[in-house]
Amino acid sequence: MLETLPPPATLWLLVPLLATLLIMVLLRGGRGPTHDGHDPYVIDGDTIVSDGARIRLAGIDAPELSQPGGAAARRHLIWLIAGGAIRIEPLSTDRYGRMVARVHARSGDLGRMMVRDGYALSYYGADYRAEERLARKRRAGLWAGPGISSPEAYRASAAPNAKKRKASRWT
């Protein structure tokens, strides 16, 4: 059919395609390109390693491994990934040099699902607040018991003890 149209009419057929591509780029919000991750290894409920890069899941905070619920959060993230491929959408780098990213598995946005399923808190903004409210209401995951104590407060309370142990180790 394109062979029978004069060249200007052919150009008009490209306009909707180009407009669609432009809208898709604008909806992404100018974020960087996504890429596939290979052989992801779960460190804890909000940190994975893929292709040698340490990646912090954006928008969530999960219990530390040494904190109540930490091992369950890690197991849940492993289950969500289930040995499949992941897609990484880098957003920034945190103060520890980790990539902060939205990470997607075949089951969807891992951060959103961790909060929705009750294994992490919505953190750094309002991205997953609705999911956290719903998880609390449904008593999902760790909310079925006493809930999720603040990982941030736990880290703050553990940090002075860690420094004392480190200092006494060499004395």
XYZ file of C-alpha atoms in Angstrom:
171
model
C 0.000 0.000 0.000
C 2.864 2.410 0.731
C 4.161 2.057 -2.830
C 0.937 3.519 -4.278
C 0.953 6.636 -2.069
C 2.846 9.714 -3.127
C 5.878 10.547 -0.914
C 4.174 13.387 1.110
C 1.341 11.043 2.115
C 3.910 8.497 3.298
C 5.429 11.115 5.592
C 2.023 11.774 7.149
C 1.829 8.109 8.097
C 4.997 8.550 10.171
C 3.620 11.483 12.199
C 1.453 9.339 14.552
C 4.367 6.956 15.102
C 6.753 9.784 15.962
C 4.148 11.410 18.221
C 3.686 8.133 20.085
C 7.436 7.760 20.595
C 7.705 11.336 21.877
C 4.885 10.772 24.372
C 6.547 7.585 25.628
C 9.830 9.436 26.203
C 8.064 12.260 28.039
C 6.110 9.848 30.248
C 9.346 8.213 31.366
C 10.190 11.523 33.008
C 13.649 11.797 31.518
C 14.949 8.863 33.537
C 17.931 6.953 32.301
C 17.735 3.886 30.138
C 16.766 0.541 31.568
C 18.906 -2.530 31.203
C 18.614 -6.207 31.971
C 20.241 -7.643 35.052
C 21.664 -11.130 35.109
C 21.955 -13.664 37.931
C 20.581 -11.374 40.676
C 21.673 -12.205 44.209
C 19.516 -10.955 47.090
C 21.485 -9.397 49.956
C 18.464 -8.409 52.072
C 14.893 -7.205 51.593
C 15.870 -4.048 49.713
C 19.323 -4.729 48.231
C 20.416 -7.006 45.410
C 23.582 -7.526 43.406
C 23.426 -8.005 39.648
C 26.320 -8.022 37.191
C 28.649 -6.867 39.970
C 26.559 -3.788 40.828
C 25.040 -3.396 44.281
C 21.477 -2.109 43.804
C 19.186 -0.538 46.405
C 15.477 -0.851 45.566
C 14.094 2.686 45.259
C 11.289 3.859 47.505
C 11.400 1.130 50.150
C 13.133 0.228 53.401
C 13.059 -3.394 54.557
C 14.131 -4.813 57.917
C 17.828 -5.541 58.313
C 18.809 -9.223 58.342
C 19.681 -9.020 62.055
C 16.341 -7.318 62.792
C 13.097 -9.246 63.421
C 11.514 -9.915 60.034
C 14.746 -9.339 58.113
C 15.215 -12.951 57.046
C 11.545 -13.202 56.027
C 11.861 -10.036 53.910
C 14.937 -11.470 52.162
C 13.151 -14.777 51.480
C 10.156 -12.906 50.048
C 12.335 -10.876 47.666
C 14.062 -14.093 46.540
C 10.618 -15.605 45.901
C 9.492 -12.537 43.892
C 12.559 -12.769 41.646
C 12.304 -16.582 41.511
C 15.524 -17.012 39.545
C 14.165 -15.015 36.632
C 15.558 -12.068 34.738
C 15.277 -8.541 36.090
C 15.056 -5.143 34.430
C 16.897 -2.303 36.157
C 15.910 1.356 35.844
C 18.702 3.378 37.501
C 17.572 6.554 39.266
C 20.560 7.723 41.316
C 23.431 6.656 43.551
C 23.202 6.668 47.338
C 25.823 7.869 49.815
C 27.288 4.360 50.009
C 27.878 4.194 46.259
C 24.999 1.814 45.591
C 22.841 2.291 42.522
C 19.306 3.268 43.540
C 16.913 1.813 40.989
C 13.445 0.577 40.272
C 13.848 -3.102 39.604
C 11.271 -5.159 37.758
C 10.952 -8.935 37.571
C 8.381 -10.864 35.609
C 6.096 -10.403 38.624
C 6.351 -6.586 38.388
C 7.960 -3.700 40.327
C 9.838 -5.411 43.161
C 9.707 -2.409 45.512
C 5.962 -2.004 45.085
C 5.387 -5.723 45.688
C 7.619 -5.839 48.777
C 5.565 -3.030 50.352
C 2.209 -4.374 49.103
C 2.975 -7.837 50.477
C 3.977 -6.436 53.885
C 7.746 -7.031 53.846
C 8.982 -3.442 53.502
C 7.997 0.123 54.333
C 7.353 2.886 51.841
C 10.378 5.147 52.113
C 11.841 8.252 50.455
C 8.650 9.799 49.156
C 5.087 8.792 48.593
C 5.540 6.226 45.806
C 4.258 3.244 47.757
C 2.310 4.792 50.653
C -1.049 3.473 49.388
C 0.412 -0.046 49.175
C 1.740 0.233 52.734
C -1.656 1.369 54.073
C -3.322 -1.546 52.315
C -0.752 -4.065 53.620
C -1.232 -2.810 57.182
C -5.012 -2.968 56.837
C -4.896 -6.515 55.400
C -2.245 -7.534 57.985
C -0.135 -8.860 55.113
C 3.335 -10.338 55.574
C 5.100 -8.976 58.631
C 2.027 -6.918 59.556
C 0.326 -10.210 60.548
C 2.441 -10.142 63.701
C 3.732 -7.094 65.519
C 4.434 -5.313 62.227
C 7.661 -3.850 60.866
C 9.767 -1.887 63.307
C 11.632 0.981 61.693
C 14.762 -0.272 59.900
C 16.128 3.291 60.063
C 15.770 3.426 63.864
C 17.263 -0.061 64.146
C 20.329 0.975 62.114
C 20.748 4.103 64.216
C 20.613 2.110 67.458
C 22.964 -0.578 66.128
C 25.556 1.877 64.793
C 26.963 3.008 68.179
C 27.277 -0.641 69.272
C 29.046 -1.532 66.031
C 31.561 1.270 66.586
C 32.197 0.125 70.171
C 32.781 -3.450 69.029
C 35.129 -2.308 66.292
C 37.125 -0.070 68.643
C 37.411 -2.741 71.348
C 38.539 -5.293 68.790
C 41.890 -3.577 68.349
C 42.476 -2.655 71.990
